[in-house]
Short mmCIF file of C-alpha atoms in Angstrom, two decimals:
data_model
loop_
_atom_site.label_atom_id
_atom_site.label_comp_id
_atom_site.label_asym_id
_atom_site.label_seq_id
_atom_site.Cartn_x
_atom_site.Cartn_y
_atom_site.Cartn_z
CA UNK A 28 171.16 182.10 132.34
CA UNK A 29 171.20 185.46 134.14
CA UNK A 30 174.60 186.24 136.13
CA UNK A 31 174.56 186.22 139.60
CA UNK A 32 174.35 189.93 141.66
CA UNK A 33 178.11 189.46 142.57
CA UNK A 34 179.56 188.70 139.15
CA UNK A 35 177.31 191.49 137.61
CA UNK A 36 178.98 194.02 140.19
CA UNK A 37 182.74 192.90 139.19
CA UNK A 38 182.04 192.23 135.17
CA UNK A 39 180.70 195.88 135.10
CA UNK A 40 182.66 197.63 137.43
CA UNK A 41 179.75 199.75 138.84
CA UNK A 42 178.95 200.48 142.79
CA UNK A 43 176.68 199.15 145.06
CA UNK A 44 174.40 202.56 145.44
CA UNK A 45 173.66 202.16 141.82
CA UNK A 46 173.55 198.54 141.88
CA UNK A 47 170.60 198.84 143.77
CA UNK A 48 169.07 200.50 141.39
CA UNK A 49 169.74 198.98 138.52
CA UNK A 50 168.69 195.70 139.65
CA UNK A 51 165.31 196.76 139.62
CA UNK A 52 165.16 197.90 136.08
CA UNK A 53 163.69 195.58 133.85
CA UNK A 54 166.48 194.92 131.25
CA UNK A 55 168.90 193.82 134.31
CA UNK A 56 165.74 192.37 136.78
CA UNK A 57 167.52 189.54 138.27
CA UNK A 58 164.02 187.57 138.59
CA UNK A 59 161.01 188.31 136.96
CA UNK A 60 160.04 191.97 136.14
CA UNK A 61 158.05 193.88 139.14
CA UNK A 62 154.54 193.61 138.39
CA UNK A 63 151.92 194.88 140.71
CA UNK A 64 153.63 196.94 143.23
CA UNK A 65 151.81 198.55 146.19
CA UNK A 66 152.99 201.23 148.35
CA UNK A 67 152.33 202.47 151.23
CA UNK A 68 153.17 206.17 152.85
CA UNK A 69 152.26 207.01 156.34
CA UNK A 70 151.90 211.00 157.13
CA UNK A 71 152.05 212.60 160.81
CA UNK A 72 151.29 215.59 162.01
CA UNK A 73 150.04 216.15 165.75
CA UNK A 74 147.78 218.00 167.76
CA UNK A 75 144.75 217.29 166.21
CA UNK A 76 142.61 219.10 163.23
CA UNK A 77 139.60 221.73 163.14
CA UNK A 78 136.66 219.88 162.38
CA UNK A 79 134.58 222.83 160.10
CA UNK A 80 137.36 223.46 157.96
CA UNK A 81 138.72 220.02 157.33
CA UNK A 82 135.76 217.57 156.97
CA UNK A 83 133.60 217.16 153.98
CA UNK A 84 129.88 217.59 155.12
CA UNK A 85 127.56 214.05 155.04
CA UNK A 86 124.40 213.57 156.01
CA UNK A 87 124.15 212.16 159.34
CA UNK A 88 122.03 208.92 157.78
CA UNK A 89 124.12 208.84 154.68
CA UNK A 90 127.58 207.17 155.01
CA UNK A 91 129.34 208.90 151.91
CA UNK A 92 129.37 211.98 149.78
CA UNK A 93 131.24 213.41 146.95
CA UNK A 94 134.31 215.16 148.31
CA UNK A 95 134.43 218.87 149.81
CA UNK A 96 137.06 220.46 149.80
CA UNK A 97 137.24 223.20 152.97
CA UNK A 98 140.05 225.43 153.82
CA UNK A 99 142.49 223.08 155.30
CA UNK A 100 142.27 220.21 152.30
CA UNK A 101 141.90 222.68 149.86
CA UNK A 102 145.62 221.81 148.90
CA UNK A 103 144.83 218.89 148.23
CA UNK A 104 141.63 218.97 145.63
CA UNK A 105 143.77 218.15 142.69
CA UNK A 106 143.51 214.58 143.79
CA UNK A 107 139.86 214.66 144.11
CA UNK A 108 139.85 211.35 141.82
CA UNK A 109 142.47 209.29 143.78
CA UNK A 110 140.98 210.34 147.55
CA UNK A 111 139.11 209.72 150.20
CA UNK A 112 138.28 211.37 153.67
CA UNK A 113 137.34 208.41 156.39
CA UNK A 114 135.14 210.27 159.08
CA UNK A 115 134.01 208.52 162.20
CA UNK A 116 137.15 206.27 163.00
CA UNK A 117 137.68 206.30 166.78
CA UNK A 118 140.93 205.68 168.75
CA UNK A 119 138.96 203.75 171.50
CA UNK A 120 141.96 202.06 173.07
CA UNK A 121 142.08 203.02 177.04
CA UNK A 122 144.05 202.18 179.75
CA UNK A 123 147.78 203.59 180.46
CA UNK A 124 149.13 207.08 179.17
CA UNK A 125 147.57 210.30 178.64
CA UNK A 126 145.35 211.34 175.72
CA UNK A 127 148.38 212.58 173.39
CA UNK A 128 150.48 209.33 174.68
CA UNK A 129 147.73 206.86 173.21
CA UNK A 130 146.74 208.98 170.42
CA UNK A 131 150.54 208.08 169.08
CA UNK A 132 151.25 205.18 170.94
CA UNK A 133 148.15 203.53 169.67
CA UNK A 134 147.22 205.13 166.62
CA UNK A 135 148.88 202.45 164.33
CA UNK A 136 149.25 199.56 166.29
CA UNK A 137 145.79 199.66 167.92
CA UNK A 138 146.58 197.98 171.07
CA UNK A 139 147.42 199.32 174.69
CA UNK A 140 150.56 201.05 176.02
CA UNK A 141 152.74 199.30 178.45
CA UNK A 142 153.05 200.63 182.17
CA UNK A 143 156.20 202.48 182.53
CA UNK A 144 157.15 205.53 183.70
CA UNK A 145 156.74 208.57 181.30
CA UNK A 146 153.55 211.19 182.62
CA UNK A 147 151.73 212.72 181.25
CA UNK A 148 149.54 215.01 182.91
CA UNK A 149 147.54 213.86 185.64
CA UNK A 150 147.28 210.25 183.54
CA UNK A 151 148.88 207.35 184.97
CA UNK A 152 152.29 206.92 183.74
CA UNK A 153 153.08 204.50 180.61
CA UNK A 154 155.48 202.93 178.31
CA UNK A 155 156.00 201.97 174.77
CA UNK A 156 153.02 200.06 173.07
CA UNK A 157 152.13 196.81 173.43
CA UNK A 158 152.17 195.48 170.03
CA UNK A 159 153.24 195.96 166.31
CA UNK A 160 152.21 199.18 163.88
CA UNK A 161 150.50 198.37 160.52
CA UNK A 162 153.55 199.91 158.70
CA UNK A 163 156.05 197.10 159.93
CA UNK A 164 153.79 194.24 160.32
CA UNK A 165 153.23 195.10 156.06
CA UNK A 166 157.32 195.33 156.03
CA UNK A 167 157.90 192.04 157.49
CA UNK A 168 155.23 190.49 155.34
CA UNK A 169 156.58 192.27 152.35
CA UNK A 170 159.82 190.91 153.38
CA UNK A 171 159.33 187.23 153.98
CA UNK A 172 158.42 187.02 149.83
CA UNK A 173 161.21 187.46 147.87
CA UNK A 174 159.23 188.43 144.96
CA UNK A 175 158.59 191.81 147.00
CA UNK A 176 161.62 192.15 149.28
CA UNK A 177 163.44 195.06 148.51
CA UNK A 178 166.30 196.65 150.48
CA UNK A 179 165.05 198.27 153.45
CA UNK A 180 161.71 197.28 153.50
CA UNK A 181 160.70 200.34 155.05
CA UNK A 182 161.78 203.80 155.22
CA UNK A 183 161.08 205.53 158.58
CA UNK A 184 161.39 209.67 157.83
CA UNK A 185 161.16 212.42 160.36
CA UNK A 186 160.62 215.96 160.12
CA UNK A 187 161.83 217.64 163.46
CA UNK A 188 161.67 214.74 165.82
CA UNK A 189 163.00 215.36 169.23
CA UNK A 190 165.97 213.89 170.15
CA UNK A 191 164.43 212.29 172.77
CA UNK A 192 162.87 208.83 173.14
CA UNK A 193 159.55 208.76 174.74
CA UNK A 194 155.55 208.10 173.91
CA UNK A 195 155.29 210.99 172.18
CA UNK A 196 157.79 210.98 169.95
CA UNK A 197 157.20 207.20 168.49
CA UNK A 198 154.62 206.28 166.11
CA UNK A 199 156.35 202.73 164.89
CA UNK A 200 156.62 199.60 166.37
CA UNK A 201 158.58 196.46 164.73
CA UNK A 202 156.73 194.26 167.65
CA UNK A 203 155.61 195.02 171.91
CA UNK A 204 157.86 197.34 173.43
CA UNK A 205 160.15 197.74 170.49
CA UNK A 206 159.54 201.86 169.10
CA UNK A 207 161.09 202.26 165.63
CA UNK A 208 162.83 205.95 165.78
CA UNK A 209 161.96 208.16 162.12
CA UNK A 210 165.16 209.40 160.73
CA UNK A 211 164.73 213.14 160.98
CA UNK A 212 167.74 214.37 159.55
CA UNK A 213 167.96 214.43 155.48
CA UNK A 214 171.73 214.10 155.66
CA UNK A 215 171.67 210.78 157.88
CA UNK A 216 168.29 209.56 155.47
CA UNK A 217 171.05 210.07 152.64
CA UNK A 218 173.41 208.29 153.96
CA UNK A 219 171.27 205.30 154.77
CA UNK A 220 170.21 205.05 150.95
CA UNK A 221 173.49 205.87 149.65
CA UNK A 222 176.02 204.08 151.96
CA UNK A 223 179.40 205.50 149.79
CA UNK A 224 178.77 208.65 152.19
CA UNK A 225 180.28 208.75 155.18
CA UNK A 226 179.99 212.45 155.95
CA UNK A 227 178.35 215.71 154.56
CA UNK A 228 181.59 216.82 152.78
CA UNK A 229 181.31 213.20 150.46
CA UNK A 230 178.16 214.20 148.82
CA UNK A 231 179.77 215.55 145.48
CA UNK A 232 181.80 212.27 145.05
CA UNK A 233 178.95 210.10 145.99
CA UNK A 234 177.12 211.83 143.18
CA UNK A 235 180.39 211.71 140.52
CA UNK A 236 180.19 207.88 141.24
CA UNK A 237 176.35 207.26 140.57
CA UNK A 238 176.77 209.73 137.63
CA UNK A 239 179.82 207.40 136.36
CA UNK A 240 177.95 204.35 136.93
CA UNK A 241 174.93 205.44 135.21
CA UNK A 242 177.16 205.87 132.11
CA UNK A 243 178.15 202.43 132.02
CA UNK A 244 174.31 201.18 132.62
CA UNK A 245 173.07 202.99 130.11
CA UNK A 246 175.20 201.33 127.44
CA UNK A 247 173.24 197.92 129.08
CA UNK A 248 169.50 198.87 129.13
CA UNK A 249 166.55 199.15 126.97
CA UNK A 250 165.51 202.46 125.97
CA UNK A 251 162.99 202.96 128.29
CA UNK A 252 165.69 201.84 131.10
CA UNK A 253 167.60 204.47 129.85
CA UNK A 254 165.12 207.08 130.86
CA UNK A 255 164.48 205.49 134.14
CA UNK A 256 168.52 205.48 134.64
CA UNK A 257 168.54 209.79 133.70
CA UNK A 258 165.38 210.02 135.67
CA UNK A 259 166.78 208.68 139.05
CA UNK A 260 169.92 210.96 138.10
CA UNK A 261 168.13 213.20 138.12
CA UNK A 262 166.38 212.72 141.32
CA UNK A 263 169.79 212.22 143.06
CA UNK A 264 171.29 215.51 141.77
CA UNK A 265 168.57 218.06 142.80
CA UNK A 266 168.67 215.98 146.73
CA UNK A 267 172.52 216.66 146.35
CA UNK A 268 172.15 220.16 145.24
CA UNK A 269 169.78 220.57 147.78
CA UNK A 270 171.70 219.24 151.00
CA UNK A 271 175.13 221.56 149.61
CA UNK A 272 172.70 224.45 150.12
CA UNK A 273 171.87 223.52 153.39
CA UNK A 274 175.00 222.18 154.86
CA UNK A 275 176.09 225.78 153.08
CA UNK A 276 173.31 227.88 155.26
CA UNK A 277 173.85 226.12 158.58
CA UNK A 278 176.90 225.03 160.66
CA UNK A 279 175.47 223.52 163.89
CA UNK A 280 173.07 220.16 163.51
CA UNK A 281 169.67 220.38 162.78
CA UNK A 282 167.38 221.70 165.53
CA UNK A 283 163.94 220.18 166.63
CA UNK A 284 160.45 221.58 167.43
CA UNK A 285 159.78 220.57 171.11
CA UNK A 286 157.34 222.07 173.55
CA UNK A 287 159.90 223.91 175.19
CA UNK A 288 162.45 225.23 172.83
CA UNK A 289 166.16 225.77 173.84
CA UNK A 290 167.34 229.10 172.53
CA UNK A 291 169.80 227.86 170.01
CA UNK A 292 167.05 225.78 168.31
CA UNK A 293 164.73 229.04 167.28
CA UNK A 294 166.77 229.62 163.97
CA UNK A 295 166.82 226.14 162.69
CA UNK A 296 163.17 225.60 163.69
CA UNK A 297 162.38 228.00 160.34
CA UNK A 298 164.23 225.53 158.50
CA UNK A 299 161.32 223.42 158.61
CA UNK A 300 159.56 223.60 155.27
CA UNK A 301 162.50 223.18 154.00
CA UNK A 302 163.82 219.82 155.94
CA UNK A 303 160.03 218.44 154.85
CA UNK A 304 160.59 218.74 150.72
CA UNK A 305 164.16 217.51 151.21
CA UNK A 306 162.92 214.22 153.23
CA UNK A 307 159.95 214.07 150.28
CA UNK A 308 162.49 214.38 147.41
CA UNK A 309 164.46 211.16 149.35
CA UNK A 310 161.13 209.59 149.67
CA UNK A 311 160.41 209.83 146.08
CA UNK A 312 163.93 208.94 145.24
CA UNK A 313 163.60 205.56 146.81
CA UNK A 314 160.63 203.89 146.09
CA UNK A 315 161.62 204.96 141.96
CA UNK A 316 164.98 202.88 143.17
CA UNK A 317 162.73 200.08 144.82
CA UNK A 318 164.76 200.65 148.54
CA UNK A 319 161.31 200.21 150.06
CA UNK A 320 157.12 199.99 149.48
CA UNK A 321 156.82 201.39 153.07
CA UNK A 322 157.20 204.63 154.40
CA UNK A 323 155.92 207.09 157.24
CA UNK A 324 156.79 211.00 157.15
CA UNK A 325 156.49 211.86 160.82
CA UNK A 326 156.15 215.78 161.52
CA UNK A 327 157.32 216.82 164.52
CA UNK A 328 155.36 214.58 166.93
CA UNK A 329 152.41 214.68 169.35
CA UNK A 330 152.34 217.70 171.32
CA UNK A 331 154.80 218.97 168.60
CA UNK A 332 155.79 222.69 169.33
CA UNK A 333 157.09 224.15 165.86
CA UNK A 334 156.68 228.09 166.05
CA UNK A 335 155.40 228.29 162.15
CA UNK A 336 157.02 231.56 162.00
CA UNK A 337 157.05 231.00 157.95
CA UNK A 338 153.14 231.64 158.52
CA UNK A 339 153.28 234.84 160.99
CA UNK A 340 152.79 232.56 163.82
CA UNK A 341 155.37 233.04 166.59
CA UNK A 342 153.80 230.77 169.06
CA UNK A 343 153.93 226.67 169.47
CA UNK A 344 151.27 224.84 167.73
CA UNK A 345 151.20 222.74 170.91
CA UNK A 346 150.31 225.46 173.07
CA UNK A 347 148.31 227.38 170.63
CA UNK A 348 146.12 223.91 170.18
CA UNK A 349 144.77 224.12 173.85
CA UNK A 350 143.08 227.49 173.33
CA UNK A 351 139.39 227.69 173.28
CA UNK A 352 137.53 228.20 169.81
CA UNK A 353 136.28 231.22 171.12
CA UNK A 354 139.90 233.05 170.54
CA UNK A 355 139.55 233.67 167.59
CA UNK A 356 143.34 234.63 166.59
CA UNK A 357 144.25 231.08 168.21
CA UNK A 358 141.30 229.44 165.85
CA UNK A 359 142.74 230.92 162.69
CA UNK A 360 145.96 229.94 163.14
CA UNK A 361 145.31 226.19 163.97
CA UNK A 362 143.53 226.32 160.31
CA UNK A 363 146.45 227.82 158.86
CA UNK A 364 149.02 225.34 160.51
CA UNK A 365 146.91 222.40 159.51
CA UNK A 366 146.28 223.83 156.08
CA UNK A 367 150.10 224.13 155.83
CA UNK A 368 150.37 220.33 157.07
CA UNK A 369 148.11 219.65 154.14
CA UNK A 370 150.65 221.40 151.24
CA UNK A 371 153.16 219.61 152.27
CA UNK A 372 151.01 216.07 151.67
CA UNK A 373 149.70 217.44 148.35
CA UNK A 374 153.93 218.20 147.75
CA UNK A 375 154.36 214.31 148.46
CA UNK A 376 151.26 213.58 145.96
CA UNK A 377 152.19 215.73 143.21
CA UNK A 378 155.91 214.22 143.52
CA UNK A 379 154.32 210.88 142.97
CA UNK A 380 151.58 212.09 140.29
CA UNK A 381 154.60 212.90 137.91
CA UNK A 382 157.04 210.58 138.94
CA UNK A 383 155.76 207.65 136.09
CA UNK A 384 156.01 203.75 137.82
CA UNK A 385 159.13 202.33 137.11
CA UNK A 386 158.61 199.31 134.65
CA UNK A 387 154.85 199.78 134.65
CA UNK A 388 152.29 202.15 133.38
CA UNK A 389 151.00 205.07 134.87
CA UNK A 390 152.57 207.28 137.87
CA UNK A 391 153.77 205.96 141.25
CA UNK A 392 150.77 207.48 142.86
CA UNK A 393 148.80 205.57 140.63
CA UNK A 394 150.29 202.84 143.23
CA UNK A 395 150.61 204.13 146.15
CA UNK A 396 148.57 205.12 149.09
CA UNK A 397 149.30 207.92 151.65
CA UNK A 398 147.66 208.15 154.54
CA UNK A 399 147.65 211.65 156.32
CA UNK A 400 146.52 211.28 160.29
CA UNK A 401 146.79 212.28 163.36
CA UNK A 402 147.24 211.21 167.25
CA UNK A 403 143.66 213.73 168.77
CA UNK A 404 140.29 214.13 166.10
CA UNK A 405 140.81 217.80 168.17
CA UNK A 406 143.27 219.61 169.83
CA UNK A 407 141.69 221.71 172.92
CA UNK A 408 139.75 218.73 173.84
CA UNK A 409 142.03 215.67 173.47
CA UNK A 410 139.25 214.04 171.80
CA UNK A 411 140.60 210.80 170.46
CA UNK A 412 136.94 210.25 168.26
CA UNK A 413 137.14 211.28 164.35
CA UNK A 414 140.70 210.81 163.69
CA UNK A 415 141.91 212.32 160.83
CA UNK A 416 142.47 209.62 157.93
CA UNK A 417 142.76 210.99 154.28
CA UNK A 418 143.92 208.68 151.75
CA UNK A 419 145.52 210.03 148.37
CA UNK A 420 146.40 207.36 145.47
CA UNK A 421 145.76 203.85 144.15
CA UNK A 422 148.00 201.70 146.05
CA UNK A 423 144.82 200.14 148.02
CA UNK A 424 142.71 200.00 145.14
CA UNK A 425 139.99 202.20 147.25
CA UNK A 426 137.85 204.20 144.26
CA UNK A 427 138.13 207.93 145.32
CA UNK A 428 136.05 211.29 144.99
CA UNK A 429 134.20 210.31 148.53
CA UNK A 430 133.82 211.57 151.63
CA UNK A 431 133.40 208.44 154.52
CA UNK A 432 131.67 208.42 157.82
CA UNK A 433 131.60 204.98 159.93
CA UNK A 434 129.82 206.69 163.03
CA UNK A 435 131.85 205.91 165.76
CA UNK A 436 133.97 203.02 164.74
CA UNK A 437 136.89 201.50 166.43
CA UNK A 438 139.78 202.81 164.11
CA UNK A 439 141.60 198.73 164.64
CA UNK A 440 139.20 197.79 161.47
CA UNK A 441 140.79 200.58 159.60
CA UNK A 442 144.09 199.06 160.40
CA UNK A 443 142.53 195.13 159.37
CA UNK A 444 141.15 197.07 156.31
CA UNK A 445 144.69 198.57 155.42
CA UNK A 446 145.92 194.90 155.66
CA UNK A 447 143.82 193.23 153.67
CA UNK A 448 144.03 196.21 150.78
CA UNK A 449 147.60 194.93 150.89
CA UNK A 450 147.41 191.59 150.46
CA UNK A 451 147.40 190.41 154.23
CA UNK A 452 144.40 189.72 155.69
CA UNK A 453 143.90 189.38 159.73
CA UNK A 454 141.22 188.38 161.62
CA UNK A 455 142.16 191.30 164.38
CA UNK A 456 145.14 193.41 164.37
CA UNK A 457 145.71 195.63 167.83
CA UNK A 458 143.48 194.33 170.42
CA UNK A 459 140.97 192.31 169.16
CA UNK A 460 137.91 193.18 171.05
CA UNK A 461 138.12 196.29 168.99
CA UNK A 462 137.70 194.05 165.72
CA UNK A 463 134.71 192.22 166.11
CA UNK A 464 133.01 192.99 162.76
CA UNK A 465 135.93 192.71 160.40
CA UNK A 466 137.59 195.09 157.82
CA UNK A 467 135.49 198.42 156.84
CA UNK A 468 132.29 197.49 154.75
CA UNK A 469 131.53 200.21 152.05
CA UNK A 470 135.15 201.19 151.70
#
């Protein structure tokens, strides 16, 4: 007869951060080994793409192709295998909001905003969405079974989030008018995962403990186990490392891209690239632990304003996204901003491509899905047709090398399609007159 959790915790004297990890290896699996995990990873960034340098080329009566990898995904043709571009989804929910509004306020729970009273533009004013995303309706499903409850559930990251609570910034919904705010800040995302710290300063002790407590386990575990155990010491060590360099290089609190910058922002703004691999690394980090199977990565948000300054590009994407395709300076930097949005999803694959699945064979991407997107198909024109949806990895069992076009399809049977890859069926999901034909056929 296995211990109970509580007993284990005071018979081996170890904390609850590792505790939570060890629980999941299978020497100490309180339950039956994890078998047939799937994982799900959710990736933002705004302001839409540029169609001739991002989408793979099929024929207008064919509905795939082998993949083609143009400027902007060119990042990302080392998954060629494990991916596929889904041309032809449409955000066709109206009503409320402006375009930007219900490209994010819709985009993953496929139903109408609220009234309310944030405007945008000349649109009529509107609220928070009207129902629940696909990310925490697959949480709270994941959740009810305890053979795939873990911690969290879900992990909600953000890179450069305003702190602000509007449309724009919110992309998650746990239900109607209930906005799930992405933790943008790697130090608060640490804390969350590793409780034991209650400021920036208790980062090396947190560490000393985990590093003690791995000692013990390892006396415990199988052999494999054991390299699980170093590998998630690993993982911990370099985020630790990481955050004393920052909290080193900065004294004030992290800054956010906005459309209108405040002056004391511009410095920490650079610090961009730099807050996305740290919020990757603490991805990674927890699904090895098993604190969660799902996950969005939020950059900025829609009408984000970073000034990519990293890229010789001192003005706002935002701003920069509303100029015609005839400026040609303007054109070339939208492809090298989205192109730099795609490195940072290839960093997030190739973290999970050598990251091998905890208690299972193969990698973690071999078990996961990301899905990059978008709120607008295109920036200057607020078109809401062709968002962007690439999927990297084998969490949804979807064979890749293939480059998908649905002509004009309401993107809610994406969503039902996401669902069902997961293990959750729905006859709709998001407003169901938008889901008349069922999941995606040829997928």
């Amino acid at each position: 007869m296995r211990p109970s959790r509580r007993r284990f915790l005071k018979q081996t004297g170890i904390s609850a951060a590792a505790a939570h990890f060890a629980f999941n290896l299978p020497s100490l699996a309180f339950g039956a080994a994890p078998t047939g995990r799937k994982r799900l990873v959710i990736v933002f960034s705004p302001n839409g793409v540029i169609p001739d340098h991002f989408w793979p080329t099929v024929g207008k009566k064919e509905q795939e192709a082998p993949l083609e990898f143009k400027r902007i995904l060119k990042p990302l043709e080392p998954f060629r295998d494990q991916m596929v571009t889904m041309h032809g989804l449409c955000n066709q929910i109206q009503g409320d909001g402006d375009g930007h509004m219900r490209g994010i306020g819709c985009l993953l729970t496929g139903v109408e905003l609220f009234p309310g009273d944030i405007q945008g533009g000349s649109d009529t004013p509107a609220g928070w969405s009207q129902g629940i995303s696909i990310d925490q309706f697959l949480k709270q499903q994941l959740q009810s079974d305890p053979k795939t409850r873990t911690r969290f559930g879900s992990l909600e990251f953000g890179v450069m989030v305003p702190d602000r609570a509007d449309t724009w910034t919110r992309m998650s919904y746990s239900g109607p008018n209930q906005p799930v705010a992405p933790i943008d800040d790697p130090y608060k995302m640490f804390d969350k995962l590793y409780g034991q710290a209650k400021n920036r300063e208790l980062l090396a002790s947190v560490l000393d403990d985990l590093t003690d407590d791995f000692k013990k386990l390892e006396k415990m575990v199988s052999v494999e186990d054991r390299r699980l155990l170093r590998q998630h010491q690993e993982l911990v060590r370099k985020v630790e490392k990481d955050l004393k360099v920052e909290l080193a290089a900065q004294t004030d609190q992290i800054g956010h891209a906005v459309p209108e910058l405040p002056p004391n922002v511009e410095d920490q703004n650079d610090n961009m690239p730099e807050i996305t691999r740290m919020q990757i690394e603490l991805m990674v980090n927890s699904f090895a632990a098993d604190f969660a199977r799902i996950a969005t990565l939020q950059i900025t948000n829609s009408v984000g304003g970073a000034k990519m300054r990293w890229l010789d590009i001192d003005n706002g994407h935002h701003a920069i996204s509303h100029e015609p395709d005839s400026n040609v300076e303007a054109y070339e930097h939208l492809i090298q901003i989205n192109t730099w949005y795609c490195e940072q999803v290839a960093m997030l694959a190739r973290r999970l491509s050598e990251t091998p699945e905890p208690g299972g064979d193969g990698s973690m991407l071999d078990n996961t899905t990301i899905i990059w997107t978008n709120e607008l198909g295109k920036g200057n024109s607020h078109t809401r047709n062709n968002i962007p949806f690439v999927l990297i990895g084998g969490g949804l069992g979807i064979r890749g090398n293939r480059a998908l076009d649905f002509k004009r399809t309401p993107h809610n049977r994406f969503l039902m399609t996401v669902a069902e890859r997961m293990g959750f069926p729905q006859e709709s999901f998001g407003n169901p007159d938008f889901c008349g034909d069922g999941v995606l056929t040829g997928v």
